[in-house]
Short mmCIF file of C-alpha atoms and ligand atoms in Angstrom, two decimals:
data_model
loop_
_atom_site.label_atom_id
_atom_site.label_comp_id
_atom_site.label_asym_id
_atom_site.label_seq_id
_atom_site.Cartn_x
_atom_site.Cartn_y
_atom_site.Cartn_z
CA MET M 1 -14.32 92.32 -107.90
CA ALA M 2 -13.00 91.73 -103.79
CA PHE M 3 -12.99 95.06 -102.68
CA LYS M 4 -15.77 97.82 -102.91
CA SER M 5 -12.86 100.38 -103.01
CA GLU M 6 -11.88 100.54 -106.25
CA TYR M 7 -9.46 102.66 -104.74
CA LEU M 8 -8.23 99.87 -102.02
CA GLN M 9 -9.23 97.16 -105.86
CA LYS M 10 -6.47 99.56 -107.95
CA VAL M 11 -3.81 99.00 -104.33
CA TYR M 12 -4.28 94.87 -104.73
CA ASP M 13 -4.46 95.26 -109.03
CA LYS M 14 -1.08 96.44 -108.87
CA VAL M 15 0.48 94.03 -105.87
CA CYS M 16 -1.56 91.04 -107.95
CA GLN M 17 0.81 91.80 -111.43
CA ARG M 18 4.30 93.36 -109.57
CA ASN M 19 4.66 89.60 -107.30
CA LYS M 20 3.34 87.25 -110.22
CA GLY M 21 2.56 83.48 -108.34
CA GLU M 22 3.70 84.77 -105.21
CA GLU M 23 -0.27 82.38 -103.38
CA GLU M 24 1.17 83.58 -98.98
CA PHE M 25 2.36 87.10 -100.20
CA LEU M 26 -1.54 87.94 -102.15
CA GLN M 27 -2.74 86.04 -100.08
CA ALA M 28 -1.55 87.76 -97.01
CA VAL M 29 -1.97 91.44 -97.84
CA LYS M 30 -5.41 91.08 -99.39
CA GLU M 31 -6.90 89.79 -95.42
CA VAL M 32 -4.84 93.19 -94.59
CA LEU M 33 -6.56 95.54 -97.50
CA GLU M 34 -10.05 93.97 -96.68
CA SER M 35 -9.85 95.42 -92.65
CA PHE M 36 -8.81 98.88 -94.16
CA GLU M 37 -12.15 98.97 -95.80
CA PRO M 38 -13.44 101.70 -93.75
CA VAL M 39 -10.80 103.17 -92.59
CA VAL M 40 -10.28 104.11 -96.60
CA GLU M 41 -13.45 106.23 -95.93
CA LYS M 42 -12.81 107.42 -93.02
CA ARG M 43 -8.85 108.75 -94.08
CA PRO M 44 -9.24 110.76 -96.91
CA ASP M 45 -5.64 112.19 -96.19
CA ILE M 46 -4.20 108.87 -96.08
CA VAL M 47 -5.15 107.64 -99.17
CA LYS M 48 -3.79 110.65 -100.27
CA ALA M 49 -0.33 110.64 -98.94
CA GLY M 50 -0.19 107.35 -100.94
CA ILE M 51 0.22 105.40 -97.74
CA ILE M 52 -0.73 102.05 -98.49
CA ASP M 53 0.73 102.26 -101.55
CA ARG M 54 3.70 102.47 -100.47
CA LEU M 55 2.83 100.27 -97.65
CA VAL M 56 2.60 97.05 -99.92
CA GLU M 57 5.91 97.47 -101.96
CA PRO M 58 9.42 96.28 -99.80
CA GLU M 59 11.48 98.89 -98.92
CA ARG M 60 14.26 97.10 -99.49
CA PHE M 61 14.65 92.74 -100.06
CA ILE M 62 17.77 90.92 -100.15
CA GLN M 63 18.06 87.21 -101.94
CA PHE M 64 20.97 85.96 -102.07
CA ARG M 65 23.31 82.74 -102.46
CA VAL M 66 24.42 80.07 -99.63
CA PRO M 67 26.94 78.02 -99.78
CA TRP M 68 28.31 75.47 -97.97
CA VAL M 69 30.44 72.21 -97.45
CA ASP M 70 28.74 69.17 -96.08
CA ASP M 71 29.98 65.85 -93.93
CA ASN M 72 31.23 63.97 -97.20
CA GLY M 73 33.15 67.14 -98.30
CA ASN M 74 30.28 67.67 -101.33
CA VAL M 75 29.02 71.49 -102.25
CA GLN M 76 25.91 72.85 -101.51
CA VAL M 77 23.75 76.12 -102.35
CA ASN M 78 20.63 77.62 -100.28
CA ARG M 79 19.07 80.34 -100.96
CA GLY M 80 18.88 83.37 -98.30
CA PHE M 81 17.05 85.87 -98.29
CA ARG M 82 15.97 89.26 -95.67
CA VAL M 83 13.08 91.41 -96.74
CA GLN M 84 13.13 95.39 -94.65
CA PHE M 85 9.47 95.78 -94.92
CA ASN M 86 8.85 99.23 -93.48
CA SER M 87 11.53 101.01 -90.73
CA ALA M 88 9.23 103.56 -90.38
CA ILE M 89 8.96 103.34 -86.28
CA GLY M 90 11.83 101.54 -86.11
CA PRO M 91 14.79 98.47 -87.06
CA TYR M 92 13.45 95.73 -89.20
CA LYS M 93 12.75 92.92 -86.82
CA GLY M 94 11.49 90.06 -87.76
CA GLY M 95 12.92 85.91 -87.72
CA LEU M 96 14.86 83.57 -89.89
CA ARG M 97 13.38 80.48 -90.82
CA PHE M 98 15.64 78.12 -92.54
CA HIS M 99 12.65 75.88 -93.66
CA PRO M 100 12.83 74.18 -98.02
CA THR M 101 9.26 75.76 -98.19
CA VAL M 102 10.74 79.17 -98.08
CA CYS M 103 10.42 81.06 -100.73
CA ALA M 104 10.07 84.78 -101.39
CA SER M 105 6.09 85.22 -101.49
CA VAL M 106 6.37 83.39 -98.07
CA ILE M 107 9.56 85.48 -96.41
CA LYS M 108 7.59 89.00 -98.34
CA PHE M 109 3.96 87.30 -96.26
CA LEU M 110 5.82 86.85 -92.90
CA GLY M 111 7.44 90.50 -93.55
CA PHE M 112 4.36 92.01 -94.28
CA GLU M 113 2.59 90.50 -90.99
CA GLN M 114 5.07 91.74 -89.17
CA ILE M 115 5.00 95.90 -89.97
CA PHE M 116 1.35 94.93 -87.88
CA LYS M 117 2.54 92.87 -85.32
CA ASN M 118 5.17 95.30 -84.14
CA SER M 119 3.62 97.99 -84.14
CA LEU M 120 0.63 95.67 -82.15
CA THR M 121 3.05 95.48 -79.26
CA GLY M 122 3.68 99.14 -78.67
CA LEU M 123 7.36 99.08 -79.35
CA PRO M 124 9.29 100.52 -82.06
CA ILE M 125 10.34 97.78 -84.23
CA GLY M 126 10.04 98.28 -88.22
CA GLY M 127 8.51 94.69 -89.97
CA GLY M 128 10.47 92.72 -90.75
CA LYS M 129 12.09 88.24 -92.02
CA GLY M 130 14.59 86.14 -94.21
CA GLY M 131 14.99 82.74 -93.75
CA SER M 132 16.32 80.21 -96.39
CA ASP M 133 15.25 77.37 -98.16
CA PHE M 134 17.83 75.51 -95.87
CA ASP M 135 16.62 71.65 -93.99
CA PRO M 136 18.21 71.43 -90.28
CA LYS M 137 16.59 69.06 -89.92
CA GLY M 138 18.79 65.68 -90.43
CA LYS M 139 22.10 67.71 -90.40
CA SER M 140 24.52 67.22 -88.39
CA ASP M 141 25.65 70.45 -85.81
CA ALA M 142 29.10 71.36 -88.23
CA GLU M 143 26.92 70.92 -90.84
CA VAL M 144 24.22 73.87 -89.40
CA MET M 145 27.04 75.27 -88.31
CA ARG M 146 28.83 75.59 -91.82
CA PHE M 147 25.68 76.88 -93.45
CA CYS M 148 24.85 79.35 -90.34
CA GLN M 149 28.33 81.18 -91.11
CA SER M 150 27.92 81.44 -94.50
CA PHE M 151 25.05 82.55 -94.70
CA MET M 152 25.70 85.46 -92.07
CA THR M 153 28.54 86.63 -93.85
CA GLU M 154 26.03 88.19 -96.06
CA LEU M 155 23.13 89.09 -93.79
CA SER M 156 26.12 90.33 -92.24
CA LYS M 157 25.83 93.29 -95.01
CA HIS M 158 22.70 93.97 -94.23
CA ILE M 159 22.06 94.31 -90.56
CA GLY M 160 23.43 95.68 -87.31
CA ALA M 161 21.60 96.50 -83.98
CA ASP M 162 20.06 100.06 -85.20
CA THR M 163 19.24 98.96 -89.00
CA ASP M 164 18.67 95.73 -88.81
CA VAL M 165 17.81 92.55 -85.72
CA PRO M 166 17.27 89.31 -87.04
CA ALA M 167 15.53 86.04 -84.50
CA GLY M 168 14.48 83.41 -84.84
CA ASP M 169 11.64 81.18 -86.76
CA ILE M 170 10.78 77.52 -87.42
CA GLY M 171 14.11 75.39 -87.76
CA VAL M 172 15.41 78.18 -86.54
CA GLY M 173 16.84 78.54 -82.47
CA ALA M 174 19.88 79.25 -79.95
CA ARG M 175 21.75 76.68 -81.76
CA GLU M 176 21.61 78.59 -85.03
CA ILE M 177 21.48 82.34 -83.36
CA GLY M 178 24.27 81.17 -81.85
CA PHE M 179 26.69 79.88 -84.60
CA MET M 180 25.08 83.54 -86.43
CA TYR M 181 26.05 85.59 -83.74
CA GLY M 182 29.54 83.64 -83.00
CA GLN M 183 30.23 84.41 -87.41
CA TYR M 184 28.24 88.04 -87.18
CA LYS M 185 31.66 89.17 -84.34
CA ARG M 186 34.79 87.55 -86.01
CA LEU M 187 33.75 89.23 -89.40
CA ARG M 188 32.30 93.23 -86.94
CA ASN M 189 34.54 92.94 -84.63
CA GLU M 190 31.92 94.17 -82.17
CA PHE M 191 29.51 92.49 -79.72
CA THR M 192 26.38 93.99 -80.32
CA GLY M 193 22.52 93.50 -79.85
CA VAL M 194 22.28 92.56 -83.86
CA LEU M 195 20.59 88.91 -83.17
CA THR M 196 17.66 88.67 -80.28
CA GLY M 197 16.65 84.90 -79.10
CA LYS M 198 20.44 84.53 -78.30
CA GLY M 199 21.91 82.70 -75.35
CA LEU M 200 21.49 83.69 -71.93
CA SER M 201 25.00 83.96 -71.36
CA TYR M 202 26.24 85.81 -73.85
CA GLY M 203 23.47 88.66 -73.73
CA GLY M 204 20.11 87.08 -74.54
CA SER M 205 16.32 87.85 -72.57
CA LEU M 206 15.23 85.58 -69.77
CA ALA M 207 11.87 84.03 -71.11
CA ARG M 208 12.29 85.43 -74.71
CA THR M 209 12.51 81.33 -75.14
CA GLU M 210 8.88 80.82 -73.60
CA ALA M 211 7.86 84.29 -75.12
CA THR M 212 5.71 82.74 -78.10
CA GLY M 213 3.62 80.05 -76.28
CA TYR M 214 3.92 82.56 -73.06
CA GLY M 215 2.09 84.88 -74.71
CA LEU M 216 -0.53 83.59 -76.64
CA CYS M 217 -1.85 82.13 -73.82
CA TYR M 218 -2.04 85.65 -71.60
CA PHE M 219 -3.98 87.06 -74.91
CA THR M 220 -6.29 84.20 -75.05
CA ASP M 221 -6.87 85.20 -71.57
CA GLU M 222 -7.97 87.88 -71.69
CA MET M 223 -9.61 87.65 -75.36
CA LEU M 224 -12.16 84.76 -72.99
CA LYS M 225 -12.72 87.27 -70.14
CA SER M 226 -13.59 89.94 -71.89
CA MET M 227 -16.11 88.44 -74.25
CA LYS M 228 -16.96 85.51 -72.57
CA ASN M 229 -16.63 86.38 -69.26
CA GLU M 230 -14.19 82.54 -68.82
CA SER M 231 -10.87 80.98 -68.96
CA PHE M 232 -8.41 78.24 -69.34
CA LYS M 233 -9.79 77.10 -66.04
CA GLY M 234 -11.76 73.67 -66.64
CA LYS M 235 -11.36 73.68 -70.64
CA THR M 236 -9.60 71.41 -73.25
CA VAL M 237 -7.47 72.69 -75.11
CA VAL M 238 -6.14 71.35 -78.62
CA ILE M 239 -2.80 72.56 -80.09
CA SER M 240 -1.09 71.92 -83.10
CA GLY M 241 3.00 71.68 -83.50
CA SER M 242 5.54 70.80 -81.94
CA GLY M 243 8.07 73.25 -81.88
CA ASN M 244 8.59 76.67 -79.61
CA VAL M 245 5.54 77.95 -79.35
CA ALA M 246 3.25 74.76 -78.90
CA ILE M 247 5.74 73.53 -76.36
CA TYR M 248 5.43 77.45 -74.18
CA ALA M 249 1.73 76.91 -75.46
CA THR M 250 1.04 73.35 -73.85
CA GLN M 251 2.81 75.31 -70.37
CA LYS M 252 0.97 77.67 -69.86
CA ALA M 253 -1.98 76.90 -71.35
CA THR M 254 -1.97 74.26 -68.34
CA GLU M 255 -0.67 76.56 -65.94
CA LEU M 256 -3.63 78.84 -66.65
CA GLY M 257 -6.48 75.67 -65.00
CA GLY M 258 -6.10 73.68 -69.22
CA LYS M 259 -5.88 70.60 -70.61
CA VAL M 260 -3.97 70.10 -73.45
CA VAL M 261 -4.15 66.45 -75.22
CA ALA M 262 -3.15 66.95 -78.51
CA LEU M 263 0.49 67.86 -80.41
CA SER M 264 2.00 67.89 -84.28
CA ASP M 265 4.35 68.09 -85.99
CA SER M 266 4.13 66.97 -89.99
CA ASN M 267 4.17 63.59 -89.88
CA GLY M 268 1.01 63.16 -87.38
CA TYR M 269 -0.79 63.75 -84.47
CA ILE M 270 -0.30 62.06 -80.73
CA TYR M 271 -3.37 62.25 -78.55
CA ASP M 272 -3.49 61.71 -74.26
CA GLU M 273 -6.85 62.00 -73.38
CA ASN M 274 -4.75 62.73 -69.13
CA GLY M 275 -3.02 65.98 -70.71
CA ILE M 276 0.19 66.44 -72.59
CA ASN M 277 3.09 65.33 -69.90
CA LEU M 278 5.42 67.46 -71.46
CA ASP M 279 7.93 67.13 -69.80
CA VAL M 280 8.45 64.16 -71.71
CA VAL M 281 7.84 66.43 -75.45
CA LYS M 282 10.92 68.34 -73.60
CA GLN M 283 12.73 65.32 -73.95
CA ILE M 284 12.02 64.04 -77.87
CA LYS M 285 12.05 68.08 -79.52
CA GLU M 286 14.52 69.68 -77.44
CA VAL M 287 16.53 67.28 -76.29
CA GLU M 288 16.85 64.67 -78.18
CA ARG M 289 15.61 67.01 -81.32
CA GLY M 290 13.34 63.63 -82.25
CA ARG M 291 9.04 63.82 -83.39
CA ILE M 292 6.42 63.77 -82.26
CA LYS M 293 4.92 60.18 -82.56
CA GLU M 294 8.15 58.35 -80.21
CA TYR M 295 5.60 59.96 -77.40
CA ALA M 296 3.18 57.13 -77.97
CA ASP M 297 6.24 54.52 -77.73
CA ARG M 298 7.36 56.79 -74.46
CA VAL M 299 3.62 57.77 -72.07
CA PRO M 300 1.28 55.13 -71.80
CA GLY M 301 -2.29 55.58 -72.04
CA SER M 302 -1.36 57.91 -75.40
CA VAL M 303 -2.08 56.80 -79.18
CA TYR M 304 -0.77 58.38 -82.12
CA THR M 305 -2.41 59.16 -85.78
CA GLU M 306 0.40 59.73 -88.66
CA GLY M 307 -0.91 62.86 -90.84
CA LYS M 308 -3.75 65.98 -90.88
CA GLY M 309 -6.10 65.22 -88.52
CA ILE M 310 -5.39 67.51 -85.47
CA TRP M 311 -8.05 69.14 -85.96
CA SER M 312 -11.41 66.30 -85.51
CA ILE M 313 -10.10 66.30 -82.20
CA LYS M 314 -12.21 67.48 -79.52
CA CYS M 315 -11.62 70.51 -77.99
CA ASP M 316 -13.05 73.92 -76.55
CA ILE M 317 -9.52 76.00 -77.07
CA ALA M 318 -7.78 75.43 -80.15
CA LEU M 319 -4.27 77.08 -81.13
CA PRO M 320 -2.88 76.79 -83.95
CA CYS M 321 1.30 76.59 -83.74
CA ALA M 322 2.99 74.68 -86.71
CA THR M 323 2.60 76.25 -89.36
CA GLN M 324 0.74 78.88 -92.39
CA ASN M 325 -2.92 77.57 -93.78
CA GLU M 326 -2.48 74.41 -91.68
CA LEU M 327 -6.11 75.03 -90.33
CA ASN M 328 -8.92 74.95 -94.19
CA GLY M 329 -12.21 74.94 -94.08
CA ASP M 330 -12.97 72.33 -93.61
CA ASP M 331 -11.37 71.76 -90.78
CA ALA M 332 -12.73 74.60 -88.86
CA ASP M 333 -16.69 73.00 -90.51
CA MET M 334 -15.21 70.37 -87.43
CA LEU M 335 -14.25 72.12 -85.11
CA ILE M 336 -16.93 75.25 -84.91
CA LYS M 337 -19.26 71.59 -85.01
CA ASN M 338 -17.34 70.12 -81.63
CA GLY M 339 -18.36 72.97 -79.06
CA VAL M 340 -14.65 75.38 -80.05
CA ILE M 341 -15.10 78.39 -77.83
CA ALA M 342 -12.21 79.68 -79.47
CA VAL M 343 -9.43 79.73 -81.72
CA ALA M 344 -5.94 81.81 -81.38
CA GLU M 345 -3.08 81.64 -83.63
CA GLY M 346 0.29 81.04 -82.32
CA ALA M 347 2.02 80.69 -85.75
CA ASN M 348 1.19 82.44 -88.15
CA MET M 349 -1.59 83.01 -91.50
CA PRO M 350 -2.22 78.44 -90.00
CA SER M 351 -5.94 80.16 -90.52
CA THR M 352 -6.70 80.15 -94.50
CA PRO M 353 -9.43 82.71 -94.83
CA GLU M 354 -11.85 80.24 -95.89
CA ALA M 355 -11.93 79.03 -91.74
CA VAL M 356 -10.88 82.26 -90.55
CA GLU M 357 -14.99 83.48 -92.35
CA LYS M 358 -15.83 79.95 -90.73
CA PHE M 359 -15.50 81.01 -87.08
CA LEU M 360 -16.35 84.55 -87.14
CA ALA M 361 -19.16 83.55 -88.80
CA ALA M 362 -20.13 81.35 -86.38
CA GLY M 363 -19.13 83.79 -83.28
CA ILE M 364 -16.51 81.63 -82.00
CA MET M 365 -14.35 84.71 -80.01
CA PHE M 366 -10.68 84.09 -82.50
CA GLY M 367 -7.52 86.14 -82.48
CA PRO M 368 -5.26 87.27 -85.02
CA ALA M 369 -1.25 85.53 -85.25
CA LYS M 370 -0.31 89.22 -85.65
CA ALA M 371 -1.38 90.50 -82.21
CA ALA M 372 -2.01 86.49 -80.30
CA ASN M 373 1.79 85.51 -81.18
CA ALA M 374 3.35 89.10 -81.07
CA GLY M 375 4.69 88.25 -76.88
CA GLY M 376 7.73 86.71 -79.53
CA VAL M 377 9.07 90.02 -80.90
CA ALA M 378 7.98 91.92 -77.90
CA THR M 379 10.29 90.38 -75.52
CA SER M 380 12.99 90.62 -78.88
CA ALA M 381 12.37 94.27 -78.15
CA LEU M 382 12.65 93.87 -74.26
CA GLU M 383 16.09 91.82 -75.63
CA MET M 384 17.15 94.82 -78.05
CA SER M 385 16.04 97.81 -75.14
CA GLN M 386 18.02 95.16 -72.17
CA ASN M 387 21.52 94.59 -74.81
CA SER M 388 21.66 98.54 -75.31
CA GLU M 389 21.57 99.57 -71.69
CA ARG M 390 23.89 96.20 -70.77
CA LEU M 391 21.64 94.91 -67.87
CA SER M 392 19.58 91.49 -67.80
CA TRP M 393 15.44 91.93 -65.75
CA THR M 394 14.80 88.82 -64.11
CA PHE M 395 12.73 86.23 -65.86
CA GLU M 396 9.66 88.02 -63.30
CA GLU M 397 10.09 91.72 -65.49
CA VAL M 398 9.82 90.55 -68.15
CA ASP M 399 7.46 88.19 -68.10
CA ALA M 400 5.30 90.63 -65.33
CA LYS M 401 6.43 92.98 -69.10
CA LEU M 402 4.93 90.85 -71.53
CA LYS M 403 1.68 89.98 -70.14
CA ASN M 404 0.82 93.59 -69.92
CA ILE M 405 2.08 94.25 -73.65
CA MET M 406 -0.93 91.08 -74.94
CA ILE M 407 -2.97 92.60 -72.87
CA ASN M 408 -2.93 95.85 -74.45
CA ILE M 409 -2.65 94.16 -77.64
CA PHE M 410 -5.75 92.32 -76.58
CA HIS M 411 -7.47 95.63 -75.88
CA ASN M 412 -6.36 97.77 -78.56
CA SER M 413 -7.32 95.71 -81.19
CA TYR M 414 -10.64 95.08 -79.53
CA ASN M 415 -11.17 98.81 -79.34
CA ALA M 416 -10.48 99.38 -83.17
CA SER M 417 -12.87 97.04 -83.98
CA LYS M 418 -15.59 98.24 -82.18
CA GLU M 419 -14.26 101.73 -83.50
CA TYR M 420 -14.43 101.25 -86.53
CA GLY M 421 -18.29 99.14 -86.54
CA LEU M 422 -16.55 95.79 -86.52
CA GLU M 423 -17.67 95.26 -82.55
CA GLY M 424 -15.28 91.88 -82.04
CA ASN M 425 -13.71 90.64 -85.23
CA LEU M 426 -9.64 91.59 -83.98
CA VAL M 427 -8.74 89.98 -87.16
CA ALA M 428 -10.34 93.58 -88.43
CA GLY M 429 -9.22 95.35 -85.17
CA ALA M 430 -5.80 94.39 -85.05
CA ASN M 431 -4.62 95.24 -89.20
CA ILE M 432 -6.29 98.06 -88.36
CA ALA M 433 -5.17 99.01 -84.69
CA GLY M 434 -1.14 97.46 -86.13
CA PHE M 435 -1.90 100.20 -88.71
CA ALA M 436 -2.61 103.21 -87.41
CA LYS M 437 0.45 103.67 -85.84
CA VAL M 438 2.61 102.60 -88.25
CA ALA M 439 0.68 105.72 -90.95
CA ASP M 440 1.67 108.46 -89.33
CA ALA M 441 4.64 108.19 -88.75
CA MET M 442 4.97 107.76 -92.35
CA MET M 443 3.20 110.80 -92.80
CA TRP M 444 5.14 112.85 -90.74
CA GLN M 445 8.21 111.23 -92.20
CA GLY M 446 7.53 112.64 -95.61
CA VAL M 447 7.80 110.56 -99.44
CA SER M 448 11.61 110.79 -99.88
CA TYR M 449 12.57 111.85 -103.71
P1 NDP P 1 9.49 75.32 -84.37
O1 NDP P 1 10.64 74.66 -85.95
O2 NDP P 1 9.95 75.04 -82.88
O3 NDP P 1 8.90 74.51 -84.83
C1 NDP P 1 7.29 74.37 -85.99
C2 NDP P 1 6.48 72.79 -85.95
O4 NDP P 1 6.03 73.33 -86.12
C3 NDP P 1 7.00 71.49 -85.53
O5 NDP P 1 6.50 70.93 -85.05
C4 NDP P 1 6.98 71.12 -86.80
O6 NDP P 1 7.59 70.73 -87.41
C5 NDP P 1 5.73 72.55 -87.79
N1 NDP P 1 5.29 72.18 -89.08
C6 NDP P 1 6.75 73.15 -89.56
N2 NDP P 1 6.54 73.20 -91.41
C7 NDP P 1 4.86 72.12 -91.22
C8 NDP P 1 4.52 71.13 -92.11
N3 NDP P 1 4.87 72.38 -93.35
N4 NDP P 1 2.73 70.79 -92.14
C9 NDP P 1 2.77 71.29 -90.79
N5 NDP P 1 3.80 71.34 -89.10
C10 NDP P 1 4.94 71.35 -89.12
O7 NDP P 1 9.14 76.48 -85.20
P2 NDP P 1 8.44 77.70 -84.39
O8 NDP P 1 7.49 76.91 -83.09
O9 NDP P 1 9.58 78.65 -83.94
O10 NDP P 1 7.61 78.22 -84.64
C11 NDP P 1 5.75 77.34 -85.23
C12 NDP P 1 5.22 79.00 -85.91
O11 NDP P 1 5.54 80.01 -84.96
C13 NDP P 1 5.42 79.31 -87.49
O12 NDP P 1 4.99 79.64 -87.77
C14 NDP P 1 6.41 81.12 -86.44
O13 NDP P 1 6.55 81.30 -87.85
C15 NDP P 1 5.07 81.62 -85.86
N6 NDP P 1 5.66 82.27 -84.61
C16 NDP P 1 7.68 81.74 -84.23
C17 NDP P 1 7.92 83.06 -83.20
C18 NDP P 1 8.90 82.57 -82.33
O14 NDP P 1 9.44 83.57 -81.38
N7 NDP P 1 9.30 81.01 -82.22
C19 NDP P 1 7.28 83.46 -82.87
C20 NDP P 1 6.20 84.67 -83.65
C21 NDP P 1 5.48 83.00 -84.52
P3 NDP P 1 8.43 69.01 -88.33
O15 NDP P 1 9.66 69.13 -86.90
O16 NDP P 1 7.81 67.77 -88.32
O17 NDP P 1 8.68 69.86 -88.83
#
């Protein structure tokens, strides 16, 4: 039996039976249910109301065909998804991912995690997620536009500023959001805040682009300070990925006094002992949409290595910012052996359960994704507020709110870990703190027959 509580075991068995073969989703549910052991002991009312039984089943799961025509005139067909997981505390909110690995399991794991993450922000947003197995890499702008328009033609039937507000994620940045927003507006004839991550000229929020990476560093800084009286100052930092989250985590970690020495993509990683030159990375990734390998051609003294292996680099702080399950038990062993003091997750579920266990057992400060990377969705919620008010806040205003939110998330997670006898275990603390508000809202709203 994986669980001490018979009740949780029963819930988990049913999830396994209903979602056969959906590995990522089952992994995410198991991790969350494990942290509910002390909750079900302390709160029989939650068990009686069937809150957890309801929580693990999405309110709605939409799958659709996305046909489009490529530049050669050939018809292509992709698969689109949106999971509307939980709306107890607000409209569904969560990104859209365009990547060949996207499938029902990945979307459901991300949507499930999003419930707790969104609740932790303290803002009124429910949990959702979506995407497609479409791969924007190597496609022309015109192809990406036709795909986005086709995708939105169906998705528009299911979303709305007060119903479900998608954002970006892997493979979905400002370009894709713009094409989708344009199509939504054409179809519905309304200018509303139905998507976040929009361009600044049509309702986007300042600091949204930077928010996840910045927020990750604000969270990590607070964790370092509160748990070990430490900071980024003088620390060597390794960050995986080289997309939106990795780039702005690099910027903030550097501003806070750290030295970021490595970044990666799905082909390999670069090491620069002098500290990453972010202008070069931005030019390659944001302007030219190139590969990280090109960094080594442009910056003397830096080295590119093909393949996995970024976690073998010695560092004090590790920030995985690429994708799920990119850091396994062996990687954790290497990081611990090399003296890592803190790991915080910018990506969603980047550490395998084995890796997380090793970090916690070794007393490494560990910031789980749903707490550490919540800055993106929090700022998306701030974009929603600005859209509703038809106002724009300054960069400094948004950044200050973001910082405050991340500090609160750390303390709420830490305090919950203490309250339930697991002091310092932020995995459990974040799950429990995120769950509390959702459970309460579900109680008040009753069961609909
Ligand atoms: P981007 O598409 O901008 O960048 C993704 C980066 O991760 C790229 O460097 C990419 O390399 C790498 N990557 C993707 N898949 C793999 C893989 N299978 N193996 C190795 N590397 C891979 O995405 P984001 O930066 O927006 O997202 C990164 C992570 O952060 C995701 O887990 C996402 O869910 C999470 N996140 C993002 C938020 C946001 O606001 N953007 C908010 C909260 C979480 P390559 O180019 O080779 O594919």
